[in-house]
């Protein structure tokens, strides 16, 4: 009797089927109420344009909201540098997820342009069923470990017995495509927005398992 400990590895890829759109709005004004109202107007216009093309308002989620005080440096009459209050900066981030299709993406970006909010735009391409992908990676890693263990056991004139322990790396997977799309949109006279056909790079990930089997003579 004895044991054998083997690590199994897997690596696989999936095609992106989902878009994550992040819109960041930044507004500054010496008066807080004015800064807040300007941001609220931009958000309301954006929500109106996105709901007009079929998105439910509750699908347009607020990811972040903050207000900070801004200061500027100046040189006083004695030649010393000082700071004085400049105003308030309001930051609000909206996020929207939808199935990836080039026509749908064009329609969404047209709505963003029509809203005229001048947000910072970030587009990420990901996969819908991330759990299924993780589970498949684990299955492949276990199969890899079992195959290696069987070869090693046979080479030593042994047979694999019961599986004693199994653990896995629990890696922090990043299920986003490396494809970068960063449009900068000015105000649009219509909701028509043209962009090339996007074919996101496949999303690759890996997993590792650590298995211990008993050995039989």
Coordinates of N, CA and C in Angstrom, one line a residue:
X1 N 0.8 -1.2 0.0 CA 0.0 0.0 0.0 C 0.9 1.3 0.0
X2 N 0.3 2.3 -0.4 CA 1.0 3.6 -0.5 C 0.0 4.6 -1.0
X3 N 0.5 5.8 -1.3 CA -0.3 6.8 -1.9 C 0.5 7.5 -3.1
X4 N -0.3 8.1 -3.9 CA 0.3 8.9 -5.0 C -0.4 10.2 -5.1
X5 N 0.4 11.3 -5.2 CA -0.2 12.6 -5.3 C 0.1 13.2 -6.6
X6 N -0.9 13.7 -7.3 CA -0.7 14.2 -8.7 C -1.5 15.5 -8.8
X7 N -0.9 16.4 -9.5 CA -1.6 17.7 -9.8 C -2.2 17.5 -11.3
X8 N -3.4 18.0 -11.5 CA -4.0 18.0 -12.8 C -4.2 19.4 -13.2
X9 N -4.1 19.7 -14.5 CA -4.2 21.0 -15.1 C -5.2 21.0 -16.2
X10 N -5.9 22.2 -16.4 CA -6.8 22.3 -17.5 C -6.7 23.7 -18.1
X11 N -6.9 23.8 -19.3 CA -7.0 25.2 -20.0 C -8.0 25.1 -21.1
X12 N -8.9 26.0 -21.2 CA -10.0 25.9 -22.2 C -10.4 27.4 -22.6
X13 N -11.2 27.5 -23.6 CA -11.7 28.8 -23.9 C -13.1 28.8 -24.4
X14 N -13.7 30.0 -24.3 CA -15.1 30.1 -24.7 C -15.2 31.4 -25.5
X15 N -16.2 31.5 -26.4 CA -16.5 32.7 -27.2 C -17.4 33.6 -26.3
X16 N -17.1 34.9 -26.3 CA -17.9 35.9 -25.6 C -19.3 35.9 -26.2
X17 N -20.3 36.0 -25.3 CA -21.7 36.0 -25.7 C -22.4 37.1 -25.0
X18 N -21.7 38.0 -24.2 CA -22.4 39.0 -23.4 C -21.5 40.3 -23.4
X19 N -22.2 41.4 -23.3 CA -21.5 42.7 -23.3 C -21.8 43.3 -21.9
X20 N -20.7 43.9 -21.3 CA -20.8 44.7 -20.1 C -20.5 46.1 -20.5
X21 N -21.5 47.0 -20.4 CA -21.3 48.4 -20.8 C -21.2 49.2 -19.5
X22 N -20.1 50.0 -19.3 CA -20.0 50.8 -18.2 C -19.9 52.3 -18.6
X23 N -20.7 53.1 -18.0 CA -20.7 54.6 -18.4 C -20.4 55.4 -17.1
X24 N -19.3 56.2 -17.2 CA -18.9 56.9 -16.1 C -19.1 58.4 -16.3
X25 N -19.9 59.1 -15.5 CA -20.2 60.5 -15.6 C -19.5 61.3 -14.5
X26 N -18.8 62.3 -14.9 CA -18.1 63.2 -14.0 C -18.6 64.7 -14.3
X27 N -19.0 65.3 -13.2 CA -19.5 66.7 -13.4 C -19.0 67.5 -12.2
X28 N -18.5 68.7 -12.5 CA -18.0 69.6 -11.5 C -18.7 71.0 -11.5
X29 N -18.8 71.6 -10.4 CA -19.4 72.9 -10.3 C -19.1 73.5 -8.9
X30 N -18.9 74.8 -8.8 CA -18.7 75.5 -7.5 C -19.8 75.2 -6.5
X31 N -21.0 75.0 -7.0 CA -22.2 74.8 -6.2 C -22.6 73.4 -6.2
X32 N -22.7 72.8 -5.1 CA -23.1 71.3 -5.0 C -24.4 71.0 -5.8
X33 N -25.4 71.8 -5.5 CA -26.7 71.5 -6.1 C -26.6 71.5 -7.6
X34 N -25.8 72.5 -8.2 CA -25.7 72.6 -9.6 C -24.9 71.3 -10.2
X35 N -23.9 70.9 -9.5 CA -23.1 69.7 -9.9 C -24.0 68.5 -9.9
X36 N -24.8 68.4 -8.8 CA -25.7 67.2 -8.7 C -26.7 67.2 -9.8
X37 N -27.4 68.4 -10.0 CA -28.4 68.5 -11.0 C -27.9 68.2 -12.4
X38 N -26.7 68.7 -12.7 CA -26.1 68.4 -14.1 C -25.9 66.9 -14.3
X39 N -25.5 66.2 -13.2 CA -25.3 64.8 -13.3 C -26.6 64.1 -13.5
X40 N -27.6 64.5 -12.7 CA -28.9 63.9 -12.7 C -29.6 64.0 -14.1
X41 N -29.4 65.2 -14.7 CA -29.9 65.4 -16.1 C -29.3 64.5 -17.1
X42 N -27.9 64.3 -17.0 CA -27.2 63.4 -17.9 C -27.7 61.9 -17.7
X43 N -27.9 61.5 -16.4 CA -28.4 60.2 -16.1 C -29.8 60.0 -16.7
X44 N -30.7 61.0 -16.4 CA -32.0 60.9 -16.9 C -32.1 60.7 -18.4
X45 N -31.3 61.5 -19.1 CA -31.3 61.5 -20.6 C -30.8 60.1 -21.1
X46 N -29.8 59.6 -20.4 CA -29.2 58.3 -20.8 C -30.2 57.2 -20.6
X47 N -30.9 57.2 -19.4 CA -31.9 56.2 -19.1 C -33.0 56.3 -20.1
X48 N -33.4 57.5 -20.5 CA -34.5 57.6 -21.4 C -34.2 57.1 -22.8
X49 N -33.0 57.3 -23.3 CA -32.6 56.8 -24.6 C -32.5 55.2 -24.5
X50 N -31.9 54.7 -23.4 CA -31.8 53.2 -23.4 C -33.1 52.5 -23.2
X51 N -34.0 53.1 -22.4 CA -35.3 52.5 -22.3 C -36.1 52.6 -23.6
X52 N -35.8 53.6 -24.4 CA -36.5 53.8 -25.7 C -36.2 52.7 -26.7
X53 N -35.0 52.1 -26.5 CA -34.7 51.0 -27.4 C -34.9 49.6 -26.8
X54 N -35.6 49.6 -25.7 CA -36.1 48.3 -25.2 C -35.6 47.8 -23.9
X55 N -34.6 48.6 -23.2 CA -34.1 48.1 -22.0 C -35.0 48.5 -20.8
X56 N -35.3 47.6 -19.9 CA -36.0 48.0 -18.7 C -35.1 48.9 -17.8
X57 N -35.7 49.8 -17.1 CA -35.0 50.8 -16.3 C -34.2 50.1 -15.2
X58 N -34.8 49.0 -14.7 CA -34.1 48.3 -13.6 C -32.9 47.6 -14.0
X59 N -32.7 47.4 -15.3 CA -31.5 46.7 -15.9 C -30.3 47.7 -16.0
X60 N -30.6 49.0 -15.9 CA -29.6 50.0 -15.9 C -29.2 50.3 -14.5
X61 N -28.2 49.7 -14.0 CA -27.9 49.7 -12.5 C -26.8 50.8 -12.2
X62 N -26.9 51.3 -11.0 CA -25.9 52.3 -10.5 C -24.8 51.5 -9.8
X63 N -23.6 51.6 -10.4 CA -22.5 50.8 -9.8 C -21.7 51.6 -8.8
X64 N -21.8 53.0 -8.9 CA -21.0 53.8 -8.0 C -21.6 55.2 -8.1
X65 N -21.6 55.9 -6.9 CA -21.9 57.3 -6.8 C -21.1 57.9 -5.7
X66 N -20.5 59.1 -6.0 CA -19.7 59.7 -5.0 C -19.6 61.2 -5.3
X67 N -19.4 62.0 -4.2 CA -19.2 63.4 -4.3 C -17.9 63.8 -3.5
X68 N -17.1 64.5 -4.2 CA -15.8 65.0 -3.6 C -15.6 66.5 -3.7
X69 N -14.9 67.1 -2.8 CA -14.6 68.5 -2.8 C -13.3 68.7 -3.6
X70 N -13.2 69.7 -4.5 CA -12.1 69.9 -5.3 C -11.4 71.2 -4.8
X71 N -10.1 71.2 -4.8 CA -9.3 72.3 -4.4 C -8.2 72.6 -5.5
X72 N -7.8 73.9 -5.5 CA -6.8 74.2 -6.5 C -5.6 75.0 -5.7
X73 N -4.4 74.9 -6.2 CA -3.3 75.5 -5.6 C -3.1 76.9 -6.2
X74 N -2.7 77.9 -5.4 CA -2.4 79.2 -5.9 C -1.3 79.8 -5.1
X75 N -0.7 80.8 -5.7 CA 0.5 81.5 -5.1 C -0.1 82.8 -4.5
X76 N 0.0 82.9 -3.1 CA -0.5 84.1 -2.5 C 0.5 85.3 -2.7
X77 N 0.1 86.5 -2.2 CA 0.9 87.7 -2.5 C 2.3 87.6 -1.8
X78 N 2.4 86.8 -0.8 CA 3.7 86.6 -0.2 C 4.6 85.6 -0.9
X79 N 4.1 84.9 -1.9 CA 4.9 84.0 -2.6 C 4.7 82.5 -2.1
X80 N 3.8 82.3 -1.2 CA 3.6 81.0 -0.6 C 2.4 80.3 -1.4
X81 N 2.6 79.0 -1.5 CA 1.5 78.2 -2.2 C 0.4 77.9 -1.2
X82 N -0.8 78.1 -1.6 CA -1.9 77.9 -0.7 C -3.0 77.0 -1.5
X83 N -4.0 76.6 -0.8 CA -5.0 75.9 -1.5 C -6.4 76.6 -1.2
X84 N -7.2 76.6 -2.2 CA -8.5 77.2 -2.0 C -9.6 76.2 -2.6
X85 N -10.8 76.3 -2.1 CA -11.9 75.5 -2.5 C -12.3 75.9 -4.0
X86 N -12.4 74.9 -4.8 CA -12.7 75.1 -6.2 C -14.2 74.7 -6.5
X87 N -14.7 73.6 -5.9 CA -16.0 73.2 -6.2 C -16.3 71.8 -5.8
X88 N -17.3 71.2 -6.3 CA -17.7 69.8 -6.0 C -17.7 69.0 -7.3
X89 N -17.2 67.8 -7.2 CA -17.2 66.8 -8.3 C -18.1 65.7 -8.0
X90 N -19.1 65.4 -8.9 CA -20.0 64.4 -8.7 C -19.7 63.3 -9.7
X91 N -19.5 62.1 -9.2 CA -19.2 60.9 -10.0 C -20.2 59.8 -9.9
X92 N -20.8 59.4 -11.0 CA -21.8 58.4 -11.0 C -21.5 57.4 -12.2
X93 N -21.6 56.1 -11.9 CA -21.3 55.0 -12.8 C -22.5 54.2 -13.1
X94 N -22.9 54.1 -14.3 CA -24.0 53.2 -14.7 C -23.4 51.9 -15.4
X95 N -24.1 50.8 -15.2 CA -23.7 49.6 -15.9 C -24.9 48.9 -16.5
X96 N -24.7 48.3 -17.7 CA -25.8 47.6 -18.4 C -25.2 46.3 -19.0
X97 N -25.9 45.2 -18.9 CA -25.4 43.9 -19.5 C -26.5 43.6 -20.5
X98 N -26.0 43.0 -21.7 CA -26.9 42.5 -22.7 C -26.2 41.5 -23.6
X99 N -27.0 40.7 -24.2 CA -26.5 39.7 -25.1 C -25.7 40.3 -26.2
X100 N -24.5 39.7 -26.6 CA -23.7 40.3 -27.6 C -24.1 39.9 -29.0
X101 N -24.5 40.9 -29.7 CA -24.7 40.9 -31.2 C -24.3 42.2 -31.7
X102 N -23.6 42.2 -32.9 CA -23.1 43.5 -33.4 C -24.2 44.5 -33.7
X103 N -25.4 44.1 -34.2 CA -26.4 45.0 -34.4 C -27.0 45.6 -33.1
X104 N -27.1 44.8 -32.1 CA -27.6 45.3 -30.8 C -26.5 46.3 -30.2
X105 N -25.3 46.0 -30.4 CA -24.2 46.8 -29.8 C -24.3 48.2 -30.5
X106 N -24.4 48.2 -31.8 CA -24.5 49.5 -32.6 C -25.7 50.3 -32.1
X107 N -26.8 49.6 -31.9 CA -28.1 50.3 -31.4 C -27.9 50.9 -30.1
X108 N -27.2 50.2 -29.2 CA -27.0 50.7 -27.8 C -26.0 51.9 -27.9
X109 N -25.0 51.8 -28.7 CA -24.0 52.9 -28.7 C -24.6 54.1 -29.4
X110 N -25.6 53.9 -30.3 CA -26.3 55.0 -30.9 C -27.1 55.7 -29.9
X111 N -27.8 55.0 -29.0 CA -28.6 55.6 -27.9 C -27.7 56.4 -26.9
X112 N -26.5 55.8 -26.6 CA -25.5 56.5 -25.8 C -25.1 57.9 -26.4
X113 N -24.8 57.8 -27.7 CA -24.4 59.1 -28.4 C -25.6 60.1 -28.4
X114 N -26.8 59.6 -28.6 CA -28.0 60.5 -28.7 C -28.3 61.2 -27.4
X115 N -27.9 60.5 -26.3 CA -28.2 61.0 -24.9 C -27.3 62.2 -24.6
X116 N -26.2 62.4 -25.3 CA -25.3 63.6 -25.2 C -24.9 63.8 -23.8
X117 N -24.5 62.7 -23.1 CA -24.0 62.9 -21.7 C -22.5 62.9 -21.6
X118 N -21.8 62.6 -22.7 CA -20.4 62.6 -22.7 C -19.7 61.8 -21.6
X119 N -20.2 60.6 -21.4 CA -19.6 59.7 -20.4 C -18.3 59.1 -20.9
X120 N -17.5 58.6 -19.9 CA -16.4 57.7 -20.2 C -17.0 56.3 -20.5
X121 N -16.7 55.7 -21.6 CA -17.3 54.4 -22.0 C -16.3 53.3 -21.9
X122 N -16.7 52.2 -21.3 CA -15.9 51.0 -21.2 C -16.8 49.8 -21.7
X123 N -16.3 49.1 -22.7 CA -17.0 47.9 -23.1 C -16.2 46.7 -22.8
X124 N -16.8 45.7 -22.2 CA -16.2 44.4 -21.9 C -17.0 43.3 -22.5
X125 N -16.3 42.3 -23.0 CA -17.0 41.1 -23.5 C -16.8 39.9 -22.6
X126 N -17.8 39.3 -22.2 CA -17.7 38.2 -21.3 C -18.6 37.0 -21.7
X127 N -18.8 36.1 -20.8 CA -19.7 34.9 -21.0 C -20.8 34.9 -20.0
X128 N -21.9 34.4 -20.4 CA -23.1 34.4 -19.6 C -23.0 33.4 -18.5
X129 N -22.8 32.1 -18.8 CA -22.7 31.0 -17.8 C -21.3 30.8 -17.4
X130 N -20.8 31.6 -16.5 CA -19.5 31.5 -16.0 C -19.3 30.2 -15.1
X131 N -20.3 29.9 -14.4 CA -20.3 28.7 -13.5 C -20.1 27.5 -14.3
X132 N -20.8 27.3 -15.4 CA -20.6 26.1 -16.2 C -19.2 26.0 -16.8
X133 N -18.6 27.2 -17.1 CA -17.2 27.2 -17.6 C -16.2 26.7 -16.5
X134 N -16.4 27.3 -15.3 CA -15.6 26.9 -14.2 C -15.7 25.4 -13.9
X135 N -16.9 24.9 -13.9 CA -17.1 23.4 -13.7 C -16.4 22.6 -14.7
X136 N -16.5 23.0 -16.0 CA -15.9 22.2 -17.1 C -14.3 22.2 -16.9
X137 N -13.8 23.4 -16.5 CA -12.3 23.4 -16.2 C -11.9 22.5 -15.1
X138 N -12.8 22.4 -14.1 CA -12.5 21.5 -13.0 C -12.5 20.0 -13.4
X139 N -13.6 19.7 -14.2 CA -13.7 18.3 -14.7 C -12.5 17.9 -15.6
X140 N -12.0 18.8 -16.4 CA -10.9 18.5 -17.3 C -9.6 18.4 -16.4
X141 N -9.5 19.2 -15.4 CA -8.3 19.1 -14.5 C -8.2 17.8 -13.8
X142 N -9.4 17.3 -13.3 CA -9.5 16.1 -12.5 C -9.1 14.9 -13.5
X143 N -9.7 15.0 -14.7 CA -9.4 13.9 -15.7 C -7.9 13.9 -16.0
X144 N -7.3 15.1 -16.1 CA -5.8 15.1 -16.4 C -5.1 14.5 -15.2
X145 N -5.4 14.8 -14.0 CA -4.8 14.2 -12.8 C -4.9 12.7 -12.8
X146 N -6.1 12.2 -13.1 CA -6.4 10.8 -13.0 C -5.6 10.0 -14.1
X147 N -5.5 10.6 -15.3 CA -4.8 10.0 -16.4 C -3.3 9.9 -16.0
X148 N -2.7 11.0 -15.5 CA -1.3 11.0 -15.1 C -1.1 9.9 -14.0
X149 N -2.0 9.9 -13.0 CA -1.8 9.0 -11.9 C -1.9 7.5 -12.3
X150 N -2.8 7.2 -13.3 CA -2.9 5.8 -13.8 C -1.6 5.4 -14.5
X151 N -1.0 6.4 -15.3 CA 0.3 6.1 -16.0 C 1.4 5.8 -14.9
X152 N 1.5 6.7 -14.0 CA 2.5 6.6 -13.0 C 2.4 5.3 -12.1
X153 N 1.2 5.0 -11.8 CA 1.0 3.8 -11.0 C 1.3 2.5 -11.8
X154 N 0.9 2.5 -13.0 CA 1.2 1.3 -13.9 C 2.7 1.2 -14.1
X155 N 3.4 2.3 -14.2 CA 4.8 2.3 -14.4 C 5.5 1.7 -13.2
X156 N 4.9 1.9 -12.0 CA 5.5 1.4 -10.8 C 5.0 0.0 -10.4
X157 N 4.2 -0.6 -11.3 CA 3.7 -1.9 -11.0 C 2.5 -1.9 -10.0
X158 N 1.8 -0.8 -9.9 CA 0.7 -0.6 -8.9 C -0.6 -0.4 -9.7
X159 N -1.7 -0.4 -8.9 CA -3.0 0.0 -9.4 C -3.5 1.2 -8.5
X160 N -4.3 2.0 -9.2 CA -4.9 3.1 -8.4 C -6.0 2.5 -7.5
X161 N -6.0 3.0 -6.3 CA -7.1 2.6 -5.3 C -8.1 3.8 -5.2
X162 N -8.6 3.9 -4.0 CA -9.6 5.0 -3.8 C -9.0 6.3 -3.7
X163 N -9.7 7.3 -4.2 CA -9.3 8.7 -4.1 C -9.4 9.2 -2.7
X164 N -8.3 9.6 -2.1 CA -8.3 10.0 -0.7 C -8.7 11.5 -0.5
X165 N -8.0 12.3 -1.2 CA -8.3 13.8 -1.0 C -8.2 14.4 -2.4
X166 N -8.9 15.5 -2.5 CA -8.9 16.3 -3.7 C -9.1 17.8 -3.3
X167 N -8.3 18.7 -3.9 CA -8.4 20.1 -3.6 C -8.1 20.8 -4.9
X168 N -8.5 22.1 -5.0 CA -8.3 22.8 -6.2 C -7.8 24.2 -5.9
X169 N -7.3 24.9 -6.9 CA -6.6 26.2 -6.7 C -7.5 27.3 -6.4
X170 N -8.8 27.2 -6.7 CA -9.8 28.3 -6.5 C -9.2 29.6 -7.0
X171 N -8.8 29.6 -8.2 CA -8.2 30.8 -8.8 C -9.3 31.8 -9.1
X172 N -8.8 33.1 -9.0 CA -9.7 34.2 -9.3 C -9.8 34.4 -10.8
X173 N -10.8 33.8 -11.4 CA -10.9 33.8 -12.9 C -11.4 35.2 -13.4
X174 N -10.8 35.5 -14.5 CA -11.2 36.7 -15.2 C -11.8 36.3 -16.5
X175 N -13.1 36.3 -16.6 CA -13.8 35.8 -17.8 C -14.2 37.0 -18.7
X176 N -13.2 37.8 -19.0 CA -13.4 38.9 -20.0 C -12.4 38.7 -21.1
X177 N -12.9 39.1 -22.3 CA -12.1 39.0 -23.5 C -11.0 40.1 -23.5
X178 N -9.9 39.8 -24.1 CA -8.8 40.8 -24.2 C -9.1 41.9 -25.2
X179 N -10.2 41.7 -26.0 CA -10.6 42.7 -27.0 C -10.9 44.0 -26.3
X180 N -10.4 45.1 -26.8 CA -10.7 46.4 -26.2 C -11.4 47.3 -27.2
X181 N -12.5 47.8 -26.8 CA -13.3 48.8 -27.6 C -13.6 50.0 -26.7
X182 N -13.1 51.1 -27.1 CA -13.2 52.3 -26.3 C -13.6 53.5 -27.2
X183 N -14.9 53.6 -27.5 CA -15.4 54.7 -28.3 C -15.5 56.0 -27.5
X184 N -15.2 57.1 -28.1 CA -15.4 58.4 -27.5 C -16.5 59.1 -28.4
X185 N -17.7 59.3 -27.8 CA -18.8 59.8 -28.6 C -19.1 61.2 -28.2
X186 N -19.3 62.0 -29.3 CA -19.8 63.4 -29.1 C -21.4 63.3 -29.3
X187 N -22.0 64.4 -29.2 CA -23.4 64.5 -29.4 C -23.8 64.0 -30.8
X188 N -24.9 63.2 -30.9 CA -25.3 62.7 -32.2 C -26.6 63.4 -32.6
X189 N -26.7 63.6 -33.9 CA -28.0 64.2 -34.4 C -29.1 63.1 -34.5
X190 N -28.7 61.9 -34.5 CA -29.7 60.8 -34.6 C -29.1 59.6 -33.8
X191 N -29.9 58.5 -33.6 CA -29.4 57.4 -32.9 C -28.6 56.4 -33.8
X192 N -28.2 56.8 -35.0 CA -27.5 55.9 -35.9 C -26.0 56.0 -35.5
X193 N -25.4 54.9 -35.2 CA -24.0 54.8 -34.8 C -23.4 53.7 -35.5
X194 N -22.4 53.9 -36.3 CA -21.7 52.8 -37.1 C -20.4 52.4 -36.4
X195 N -20.2 51.1 -36.4 CA -18.9 50.6 -35.9 C -18.6 49.3 -36.7
X196 N -17.4 48.9 -36.8 CA -17.0 47.7 -37.5 C -17.6 46.5 -36.8
X197 N -17.7 45.4 -37.6 CA -18.1 44.2 -36.9 C -17.0 43.7 -35.9
X198 N -17.5 43.5 -34.7 CA -16.6 43.2 -33.6 C -16.6 41.7 -33.4
X199 N -15.4 41.1 -33.4 CA -15.2 39.6 -33.1 C -14.3 39.5 -32.0
X200 N -14.9 39.5 -30.7 CA -14.0 39.5 -29.5 C -13.1 38.3 -29.5
X201 N -11.9 38.5 -29.0 CA -11.0 37.4 -28.8 C -11.6 36.4 -27.8
X202 N -11.3 35.1 -28.0 CA -11.9 34.0 -27.1 C -11.4 34.3 -25.7
X203 N -12.2 33.9 -24.8 CA -11.9 34.0 -23.3 C -11.2 32.7 -22.9
X204 N -10.0 32.8 -22.4 CA -9.3 31.6 -22.0 C -9.1 31.7 -20.5
X205 N -9.2 30.5 -19.9 CA -8.9 30.3 -18.4 C -8.4 29.0 -18.1
X206 N -7.9 28.8 -16.9 CA -7.3 27.5 -16.5 C -7.6 27.2 -15.1
X207 N -7.3 25.9 -14.7 CA -7.6 25.5 -13.4 C -6.6 24.4 -13.0
X208 N -6.4 24.2 -11.7 CA -5.5 23.2 -11.2 C -6.2 22.5 -10.0
X209 N -6.0 21.1 -10.0 CA -6.5 20.3 -8.9 C -5.3 19.5 -8.3
X210 N -5.4 19.2 -7.1 CA -4.4 18.4 -6.4 C -5.1 17.1 -5.8
X211 N -4.7 16.0 -6.3 CA -5.4 14.7 -6.0 C -4.4 13.7 -5.3
X212 N -5.0 13.0 -4.4 CA -4.2 11.9 -3.7 C -5.0 10.6 -3.8
X213 N -4.4 9.6 -4.4 CA -5.0 8.3 -4.5 C -4.2 7.2 -3.6
X214 N -4.9 6.2 -3.1 CA -4.3 5.1 -2.6 C -3.7 4.2 -3.7
X215 N -2.7 3.5 -3.4 CA -2.1 2.6 -4.4 C -2.3 1.1 -3.9
X216 N -2.7 0.3 -4.9 CA -2.9 -1.1 -4.6 C -1.8 -1.9 -5.3
X217 N -1.3 -3.0 -4.6 CA -0.3 -3.8 -5.2 C -0.9 -4.7 -6.3

